Short mmCIF file of C-alpha atoms and ligand atoms in Angstrom, two decimals:
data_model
loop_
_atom_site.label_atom_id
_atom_site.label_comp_id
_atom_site.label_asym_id
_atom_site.label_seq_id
_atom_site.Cartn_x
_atom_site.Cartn_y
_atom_site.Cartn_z
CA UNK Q 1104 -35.49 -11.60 15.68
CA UNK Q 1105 -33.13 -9.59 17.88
CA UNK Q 1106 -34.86 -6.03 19.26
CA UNK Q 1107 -31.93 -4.06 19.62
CA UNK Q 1108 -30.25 -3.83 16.16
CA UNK Q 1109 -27.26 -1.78 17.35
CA UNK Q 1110 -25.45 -2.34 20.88
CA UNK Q 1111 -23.34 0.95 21.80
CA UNK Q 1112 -20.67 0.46 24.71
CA UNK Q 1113 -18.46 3.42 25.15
CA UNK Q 1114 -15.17 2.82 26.87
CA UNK Q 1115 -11.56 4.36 27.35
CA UNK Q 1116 -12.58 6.82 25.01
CA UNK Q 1117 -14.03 4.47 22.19
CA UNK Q 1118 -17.73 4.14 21.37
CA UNK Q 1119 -18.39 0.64 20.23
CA UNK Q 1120 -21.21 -0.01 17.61
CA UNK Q 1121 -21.96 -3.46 17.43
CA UNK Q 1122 -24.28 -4.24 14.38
CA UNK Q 1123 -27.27 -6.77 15.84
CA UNK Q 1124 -28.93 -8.73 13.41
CA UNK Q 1125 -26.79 -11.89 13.79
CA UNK Q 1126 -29.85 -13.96 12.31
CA UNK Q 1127 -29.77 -11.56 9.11
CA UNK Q 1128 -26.20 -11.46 9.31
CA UNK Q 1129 -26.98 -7.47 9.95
CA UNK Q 1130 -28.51 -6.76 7.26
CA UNK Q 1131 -29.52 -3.04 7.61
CA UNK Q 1132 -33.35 -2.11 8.00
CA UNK Q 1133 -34.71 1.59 8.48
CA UNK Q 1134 -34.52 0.75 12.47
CA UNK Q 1135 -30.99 -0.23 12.24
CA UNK Q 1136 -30.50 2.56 9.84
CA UNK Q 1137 -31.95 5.04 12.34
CA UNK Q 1138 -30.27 3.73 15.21
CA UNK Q 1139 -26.22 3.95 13.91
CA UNK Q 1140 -27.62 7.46 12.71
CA UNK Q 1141 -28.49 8.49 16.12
CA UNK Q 1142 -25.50 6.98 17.79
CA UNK Q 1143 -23.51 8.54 15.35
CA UNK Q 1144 -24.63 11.56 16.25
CA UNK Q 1145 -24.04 11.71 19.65
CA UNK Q 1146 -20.56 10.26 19.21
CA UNK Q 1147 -19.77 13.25 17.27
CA UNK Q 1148 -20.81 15.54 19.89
CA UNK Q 1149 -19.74 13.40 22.96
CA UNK Q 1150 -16.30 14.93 24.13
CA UNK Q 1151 -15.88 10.86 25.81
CA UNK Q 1152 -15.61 9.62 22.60
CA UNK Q 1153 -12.55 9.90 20.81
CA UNK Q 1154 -12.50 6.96 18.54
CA UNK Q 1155 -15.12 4.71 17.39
CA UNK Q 1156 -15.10 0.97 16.49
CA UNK Q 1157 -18.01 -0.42 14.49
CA UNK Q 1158 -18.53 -4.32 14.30
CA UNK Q 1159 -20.82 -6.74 13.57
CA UNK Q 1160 -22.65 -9.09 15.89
CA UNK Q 1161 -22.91 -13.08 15.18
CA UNK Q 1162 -20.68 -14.71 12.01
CA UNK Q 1163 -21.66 -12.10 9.82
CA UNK Q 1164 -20.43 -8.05 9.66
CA UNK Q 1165 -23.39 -6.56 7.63
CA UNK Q 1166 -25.08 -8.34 4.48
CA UNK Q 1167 -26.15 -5.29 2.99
CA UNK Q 1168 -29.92 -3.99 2.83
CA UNK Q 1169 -32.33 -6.63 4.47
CA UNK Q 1170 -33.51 -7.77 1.01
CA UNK Q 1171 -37.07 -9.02 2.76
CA UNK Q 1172 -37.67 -4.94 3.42
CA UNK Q 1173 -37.40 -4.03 0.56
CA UNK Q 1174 -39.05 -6.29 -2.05
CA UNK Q 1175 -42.88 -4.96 -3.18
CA UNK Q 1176 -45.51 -7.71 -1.95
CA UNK Q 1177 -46.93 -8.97 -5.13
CA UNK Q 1178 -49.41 -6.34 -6.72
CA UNK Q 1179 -47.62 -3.10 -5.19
CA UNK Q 1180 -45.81 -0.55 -7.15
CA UNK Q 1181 -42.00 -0.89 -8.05
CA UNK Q 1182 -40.14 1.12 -5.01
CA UNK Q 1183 -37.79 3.28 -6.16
CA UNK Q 1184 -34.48 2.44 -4.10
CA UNK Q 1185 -32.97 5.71 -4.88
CA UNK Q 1186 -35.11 6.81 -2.42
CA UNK Q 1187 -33.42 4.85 0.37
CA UNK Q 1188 -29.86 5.67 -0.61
CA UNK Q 1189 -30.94 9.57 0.08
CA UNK Q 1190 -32.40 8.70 3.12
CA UNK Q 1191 -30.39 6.49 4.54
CA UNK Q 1192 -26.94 5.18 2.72
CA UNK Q 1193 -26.14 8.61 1.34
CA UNK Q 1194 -26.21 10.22 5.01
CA UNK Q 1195 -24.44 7.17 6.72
CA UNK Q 1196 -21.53 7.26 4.20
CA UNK Q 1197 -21.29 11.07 4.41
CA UNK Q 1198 -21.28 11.17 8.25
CA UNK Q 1199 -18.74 8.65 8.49
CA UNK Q 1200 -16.14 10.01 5.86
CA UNK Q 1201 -17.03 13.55 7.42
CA UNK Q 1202 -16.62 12.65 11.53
CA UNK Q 1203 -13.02 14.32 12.21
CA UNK Q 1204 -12.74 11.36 14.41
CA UNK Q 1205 -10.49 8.23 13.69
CA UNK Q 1206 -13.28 4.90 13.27
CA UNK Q 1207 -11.81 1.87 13.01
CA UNK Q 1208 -13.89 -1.43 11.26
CA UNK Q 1209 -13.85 -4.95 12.53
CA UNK Q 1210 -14.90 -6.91 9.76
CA UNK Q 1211 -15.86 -10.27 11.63
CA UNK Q 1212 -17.55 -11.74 8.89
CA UNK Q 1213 -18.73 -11.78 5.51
CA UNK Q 1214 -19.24 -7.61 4.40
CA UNK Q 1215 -22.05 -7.34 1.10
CA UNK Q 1216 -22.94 -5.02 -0.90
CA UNK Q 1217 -23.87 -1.83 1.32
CA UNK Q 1218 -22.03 -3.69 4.38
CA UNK Q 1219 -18.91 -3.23 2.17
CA UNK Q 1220 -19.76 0.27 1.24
CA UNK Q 1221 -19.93 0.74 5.26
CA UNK Q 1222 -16.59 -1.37 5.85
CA UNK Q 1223 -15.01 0.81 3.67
CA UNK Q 1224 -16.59 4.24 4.42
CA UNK Q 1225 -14.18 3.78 7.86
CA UNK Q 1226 -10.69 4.39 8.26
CA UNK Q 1227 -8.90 1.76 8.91
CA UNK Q 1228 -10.27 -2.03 8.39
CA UNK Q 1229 -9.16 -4.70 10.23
CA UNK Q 1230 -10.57 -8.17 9.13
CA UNK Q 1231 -10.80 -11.64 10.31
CA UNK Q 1232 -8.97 -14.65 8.16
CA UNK Q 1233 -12.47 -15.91 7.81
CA UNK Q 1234 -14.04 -12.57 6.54
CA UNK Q 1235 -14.80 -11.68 2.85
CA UNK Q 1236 -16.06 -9.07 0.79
CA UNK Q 1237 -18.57 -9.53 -1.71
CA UNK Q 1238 -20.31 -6.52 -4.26
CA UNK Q 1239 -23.00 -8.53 -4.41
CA UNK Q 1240 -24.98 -6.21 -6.24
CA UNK Q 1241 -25.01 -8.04 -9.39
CA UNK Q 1242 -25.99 -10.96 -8.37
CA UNK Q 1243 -29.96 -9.67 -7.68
CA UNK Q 1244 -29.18 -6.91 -10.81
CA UNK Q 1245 -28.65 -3.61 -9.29
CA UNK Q 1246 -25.46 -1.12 -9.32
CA UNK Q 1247 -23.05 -0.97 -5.99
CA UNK Q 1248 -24.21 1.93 -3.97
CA UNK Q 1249 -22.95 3.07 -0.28
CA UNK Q 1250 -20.14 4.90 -2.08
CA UNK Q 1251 -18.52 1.24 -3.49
CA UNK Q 1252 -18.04 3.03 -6.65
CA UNK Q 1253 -16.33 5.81 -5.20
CA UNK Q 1254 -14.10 3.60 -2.63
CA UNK Q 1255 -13.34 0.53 -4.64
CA UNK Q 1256 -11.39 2.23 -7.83
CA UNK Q 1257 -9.42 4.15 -5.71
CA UNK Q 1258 -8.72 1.44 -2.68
CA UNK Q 1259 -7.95 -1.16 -5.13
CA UNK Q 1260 -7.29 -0.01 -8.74
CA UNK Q 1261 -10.00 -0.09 -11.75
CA UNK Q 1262 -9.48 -3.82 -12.92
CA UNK Q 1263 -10.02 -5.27 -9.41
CA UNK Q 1264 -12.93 -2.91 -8.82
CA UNK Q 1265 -14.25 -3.81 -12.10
CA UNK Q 1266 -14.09 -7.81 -11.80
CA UNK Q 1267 -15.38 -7.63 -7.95
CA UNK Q 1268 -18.50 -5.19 -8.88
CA UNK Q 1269 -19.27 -7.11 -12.29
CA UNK Q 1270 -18.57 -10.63 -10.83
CA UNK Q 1271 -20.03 -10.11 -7.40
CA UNK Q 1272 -17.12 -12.51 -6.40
CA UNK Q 1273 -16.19 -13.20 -3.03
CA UNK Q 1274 -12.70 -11.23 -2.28
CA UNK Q 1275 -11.22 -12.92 1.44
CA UNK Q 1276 -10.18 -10.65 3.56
CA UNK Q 1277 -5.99 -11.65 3.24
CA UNK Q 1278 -6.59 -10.52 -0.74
CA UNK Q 1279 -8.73 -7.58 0.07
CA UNK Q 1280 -5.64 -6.53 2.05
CA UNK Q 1281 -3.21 -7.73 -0.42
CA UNK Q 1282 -4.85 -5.33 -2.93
CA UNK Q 1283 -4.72 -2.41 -0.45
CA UNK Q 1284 -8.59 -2.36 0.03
CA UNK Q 1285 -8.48 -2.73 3.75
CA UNK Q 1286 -5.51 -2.08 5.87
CA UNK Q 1287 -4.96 -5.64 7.31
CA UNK Q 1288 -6.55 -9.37 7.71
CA UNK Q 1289 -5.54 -10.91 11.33
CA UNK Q 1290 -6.72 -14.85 12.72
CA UNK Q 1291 -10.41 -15.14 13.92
CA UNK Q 1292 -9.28 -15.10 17.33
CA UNK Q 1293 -6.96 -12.19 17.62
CA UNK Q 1294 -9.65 -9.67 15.57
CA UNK Q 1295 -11.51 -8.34 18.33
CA UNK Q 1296 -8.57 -7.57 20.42
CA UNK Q 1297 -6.27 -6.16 17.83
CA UNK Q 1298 -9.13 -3.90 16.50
CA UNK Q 1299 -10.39 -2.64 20.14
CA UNK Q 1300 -6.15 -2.28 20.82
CA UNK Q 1301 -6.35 -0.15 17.75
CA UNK Q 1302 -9.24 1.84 18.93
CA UNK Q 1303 -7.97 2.63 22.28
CA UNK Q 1304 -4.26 3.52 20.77
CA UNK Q 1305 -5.91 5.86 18.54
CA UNK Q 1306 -8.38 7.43 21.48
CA UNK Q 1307 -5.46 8.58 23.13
CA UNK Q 1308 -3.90 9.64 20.18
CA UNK Q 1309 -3.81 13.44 19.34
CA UNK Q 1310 -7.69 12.58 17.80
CA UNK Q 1311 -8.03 16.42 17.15
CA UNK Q 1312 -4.79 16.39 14.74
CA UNK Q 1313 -6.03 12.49 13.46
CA UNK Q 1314 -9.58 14.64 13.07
CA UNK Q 1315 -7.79 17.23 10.51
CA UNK Q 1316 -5.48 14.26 8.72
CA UNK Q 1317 -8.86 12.46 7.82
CA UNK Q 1318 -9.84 15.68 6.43
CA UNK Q 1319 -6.52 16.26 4.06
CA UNK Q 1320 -6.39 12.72 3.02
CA UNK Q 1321 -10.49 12.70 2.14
CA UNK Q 1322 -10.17 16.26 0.55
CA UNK Q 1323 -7.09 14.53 -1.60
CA UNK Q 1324 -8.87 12.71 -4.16
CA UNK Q 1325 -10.61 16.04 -5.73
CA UNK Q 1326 -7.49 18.01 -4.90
CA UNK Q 1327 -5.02 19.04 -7.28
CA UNK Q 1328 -1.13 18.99 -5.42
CA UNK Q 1329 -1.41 22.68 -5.48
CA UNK Q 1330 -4.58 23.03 -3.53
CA UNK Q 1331 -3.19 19.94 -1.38
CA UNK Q 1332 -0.39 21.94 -0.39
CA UNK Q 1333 -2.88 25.04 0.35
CA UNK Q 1334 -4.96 22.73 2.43
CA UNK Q 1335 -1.93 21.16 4.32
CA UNK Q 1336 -0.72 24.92 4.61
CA UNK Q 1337 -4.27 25.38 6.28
CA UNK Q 1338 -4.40 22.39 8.66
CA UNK Q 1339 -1.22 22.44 9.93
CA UNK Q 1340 -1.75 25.83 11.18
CA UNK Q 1341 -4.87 24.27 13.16
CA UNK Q 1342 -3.24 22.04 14.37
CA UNK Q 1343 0.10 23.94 15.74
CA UNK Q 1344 -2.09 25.87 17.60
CA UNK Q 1345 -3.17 23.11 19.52
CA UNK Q 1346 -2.72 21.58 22.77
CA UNK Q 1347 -1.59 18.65 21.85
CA UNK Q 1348 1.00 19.72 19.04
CA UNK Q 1349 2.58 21.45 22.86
CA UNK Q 1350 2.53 18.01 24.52
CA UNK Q 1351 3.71 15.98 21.57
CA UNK Q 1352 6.58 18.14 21.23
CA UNK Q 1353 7.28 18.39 24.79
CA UNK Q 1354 7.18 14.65 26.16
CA UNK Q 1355 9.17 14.09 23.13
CA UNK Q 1356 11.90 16.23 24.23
CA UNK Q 1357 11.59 14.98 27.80
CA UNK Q 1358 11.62 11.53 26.73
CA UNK Q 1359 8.21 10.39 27.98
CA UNK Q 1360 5.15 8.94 26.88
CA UNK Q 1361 3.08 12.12 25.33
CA UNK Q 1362 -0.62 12.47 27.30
CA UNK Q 1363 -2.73 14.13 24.58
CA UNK Q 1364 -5.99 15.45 25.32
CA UNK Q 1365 -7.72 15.97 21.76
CA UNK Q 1366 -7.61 19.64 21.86
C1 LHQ E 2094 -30.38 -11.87 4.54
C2 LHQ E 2094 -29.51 -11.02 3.83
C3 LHQ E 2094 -30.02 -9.83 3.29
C4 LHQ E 2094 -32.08 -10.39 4.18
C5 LHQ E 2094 -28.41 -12.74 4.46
N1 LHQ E 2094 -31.31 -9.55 3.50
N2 LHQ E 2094 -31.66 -11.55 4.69
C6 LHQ E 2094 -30.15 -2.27 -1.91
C7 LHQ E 2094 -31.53 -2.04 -2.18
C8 LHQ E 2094 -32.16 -0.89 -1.81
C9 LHQ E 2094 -31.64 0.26 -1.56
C10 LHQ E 2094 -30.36 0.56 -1.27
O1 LHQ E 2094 -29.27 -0.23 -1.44
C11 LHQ E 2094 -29.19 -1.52 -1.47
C12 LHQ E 2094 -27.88 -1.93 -1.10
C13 LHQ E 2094 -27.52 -3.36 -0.96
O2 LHQ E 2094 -26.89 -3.68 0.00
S1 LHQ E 2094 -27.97 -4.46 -2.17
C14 LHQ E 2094 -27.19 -5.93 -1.70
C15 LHQ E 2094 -27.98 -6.63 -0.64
N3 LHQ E 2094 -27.27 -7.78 -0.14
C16 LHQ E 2094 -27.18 -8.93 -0.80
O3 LHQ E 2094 -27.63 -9.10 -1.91
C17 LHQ E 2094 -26.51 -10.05 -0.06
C18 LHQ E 2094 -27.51 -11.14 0.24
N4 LHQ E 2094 -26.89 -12.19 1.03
C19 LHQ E 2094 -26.10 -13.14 0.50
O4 LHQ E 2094 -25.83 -13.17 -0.67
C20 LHQ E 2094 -25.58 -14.17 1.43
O5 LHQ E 2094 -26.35 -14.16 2.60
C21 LHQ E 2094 -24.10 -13.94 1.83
C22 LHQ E 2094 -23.20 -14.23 0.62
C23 LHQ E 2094 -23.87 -12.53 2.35
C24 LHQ E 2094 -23.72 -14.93 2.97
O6 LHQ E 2094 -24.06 -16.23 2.56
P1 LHQ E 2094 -24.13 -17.42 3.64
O7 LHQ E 2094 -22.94 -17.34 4.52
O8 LHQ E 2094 -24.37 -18.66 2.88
O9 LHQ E 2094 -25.37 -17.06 4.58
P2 LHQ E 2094 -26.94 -17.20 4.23
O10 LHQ E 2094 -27.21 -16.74 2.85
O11 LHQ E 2094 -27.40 -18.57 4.62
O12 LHQ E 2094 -27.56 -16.09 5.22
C25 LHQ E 2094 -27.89 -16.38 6.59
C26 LHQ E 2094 -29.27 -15.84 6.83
O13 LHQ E 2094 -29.24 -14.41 6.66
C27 LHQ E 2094 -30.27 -16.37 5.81
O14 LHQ E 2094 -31.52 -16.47 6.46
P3 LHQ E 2094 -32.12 -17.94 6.85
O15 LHQ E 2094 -33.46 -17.63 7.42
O16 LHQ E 2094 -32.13 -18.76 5.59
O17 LHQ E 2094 -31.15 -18.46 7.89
C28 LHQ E 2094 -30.33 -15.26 4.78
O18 LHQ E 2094 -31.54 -15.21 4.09
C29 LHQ E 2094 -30.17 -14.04 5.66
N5 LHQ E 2094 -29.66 -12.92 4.92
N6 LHQ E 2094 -28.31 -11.61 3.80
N7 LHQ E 2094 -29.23 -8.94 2.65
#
C-alpha cells in the first residue's frame, strides 16, 4: 500500500492535492483524512497559493470511506459512523465550501459516495469522459453524507438527486454535466491539462474578489433576494477597495492584460 496518501506540489500559484491510494482507488482513511486537513490548512494561510486543484492518483478519484477501516472485526461493538462524519467529513466539506479561494476538481476517475461529496464540495469540476459518479451509499445501506444531500438537490434538481441517491446508479461524467452537476466532462487525455490551465487562469485571477464571489454564491442558497442584495451591497464594497478592482479597471482602460495580485 502506498505511504504517502496525499502528494502536495505547489506551483504558479496553485497547490496541487493529489489523492494517493491508487490501489484503493483513494478511498479516504483517518491518515488521508488528516493529511488533506493539514494541507488544507496551510493552503489557506500560504499567501503562494492562490488556487488549489485536488485530484486523484491511479484510475480512480476517491471511492469514498476505505470500507476495510471501518467495518467492526467480528465480536466488537457497532461503530457509530456519525462519529467520523464530525471528525472528519463534516470539517473537510466545511473547509472547502468556506476557503475564499477558487479550488478546482479533476475528477480522473470513478467519484463514490464521500469522493462525490468531495468532488462536489469544490468549485468548479472538470471530469474525464471515462469518469462517473456513483452515491453508492445504498448499495451497503447507509444515507449519502459529505454534504451529497445538500449539493445534489440543488446541482441537479430533486428527481435526479432522488434516483442517483436511491439507485446508487452510476451517472458518467458527460450526464453529470448535462444535468448541471459538474461544470464540464473533457477526453481522458486533455483532463489534466485543461484542469491545471484552469487552475493557473484562476491563480492569477483577482482570487481575493473570486474569494468574496464564492462567499455570495454559497451564502445564496439560505438567502432571501433581499438579504442577497444586502450581502452583494456588502462585498462589493470589499472588493472596490481593493487592489485589484484598481488594476482591473486600469489595464482595461489601457488595453492590456490586467496583473492582479489577490489583494
Ligand atoms: C475499496 C473501496 C472502498 C475499500 C474500492 N474501500 N476498498 C461511510 C462510512 C463511515 C463514515 C462516514 O461516511 C461514509 C461515507 C462513504 O463514502 S460510504 C461509501 C463508501 N464507498 C463505497 O461504498 C464504494 C465502494 N467501491 C465500489 O463500489 C467500487 O469499488 C467502485 C464502483 C467505486 C469501482 O468499481 P471498480 O472499478 O470495479 O473497482 P473495484 O471495485 O475492483 O476496486 C478496486 C480496488 O479498490 C478493489 O480492491 P482489490 O484488492 O479487489 O483490487 C476494491 O476493493 C478497492 N476499493 N473502493 N471504498
Amino acid at each position: 500500500m502506498t505511504e504517502t496518501p496525499l502528494l502536495v506540489a505547489v506551483d504558479d500559484g496553485v497547490a496541487t492535492l493529489t489523492l494517493n491510494r491508487p490501489e484503493r482507488l483513494n478511498a479516504f482513511t483517518a491518515a488521508l483524512h488528516e493529511a488533506l486537513a493539514a494541507a488544507l490548512e496551510r493552503a489557506t494561510h500560504d499567501d503562494a497559493v492562490r488556487a488549489l486543484l485536488i485530484t486523484g492518483a491511479g484510475r480512480g478519484f476517491c471511492a469514498g470511506q476505505d470500507l476495510s477501516e471501518r467495518m467492526p472485526k467480528p465480536g466488537e461493538a457497532r461503530r457509530d459512523l456519525g462519529n467520523g462524519l464530525e471528525r472528519y467529513y463534516n470539517p473537510l466539506i466545511r473547509r472547502l465550501r468556506g476557503l475564499e479561494k477558487p479550488v478546482v476538481a479533476a475528477v480522473n476517475g470513478v467519484a463514490a459516495g464521500a469522493g462525490v461529496g468531495l468532488a462536489l464540495a469544490c468549485d468548479i469540476v472538470i471530469a474525464a469522459q471515462s469518469a462517473s459518479f456513483i452515491e453508492a451509499f445504498s448499495r451497503i445501506g447507509l444515507v449519502p453524507d459529505a454534504g451529497n444531500t445538500w449539493f445534489l438537490p440543488r446541482l441537479a434538481g430533486s428527481a435526479r438527486a432522488m434516483g442517483m441517491a436511491l439507485t446508487g446508479e452510476a451517472i458518467p461524467a458527460e450526464r453529470a454535466a448535462d444535468w448541471g452537476l459538474i461544470w464540464k466532462a473533457v477526453p481522458d487525455a486533455a483532463l489534466m491539462s485543461e484542469a491545471r490551465e484552469l487552475a493557473v487562469r484562476l491563480a492569477h485571477g483577482p482570487t481575493r474578489a473570486l474569494g468574496l464571489t464564492k462567499r455570495a454564491l454559497n451564502r445564496s442558497p439560505a438567502n432571501d433576494l433581499d438579504s442577497q442584495l444586502d450581502l452583494e451591497r456588502d462585498l462589493q464594497r470589499e472588493a472596490g477597495l481593493g487592489e485589484d478592482y484598481r488594476e482591473g479597471v486600469a489595464a482595461f482602460l489601457e488595453k492590456r492584460p490586467p496583473r492582479f495580485s489577490g489583494r
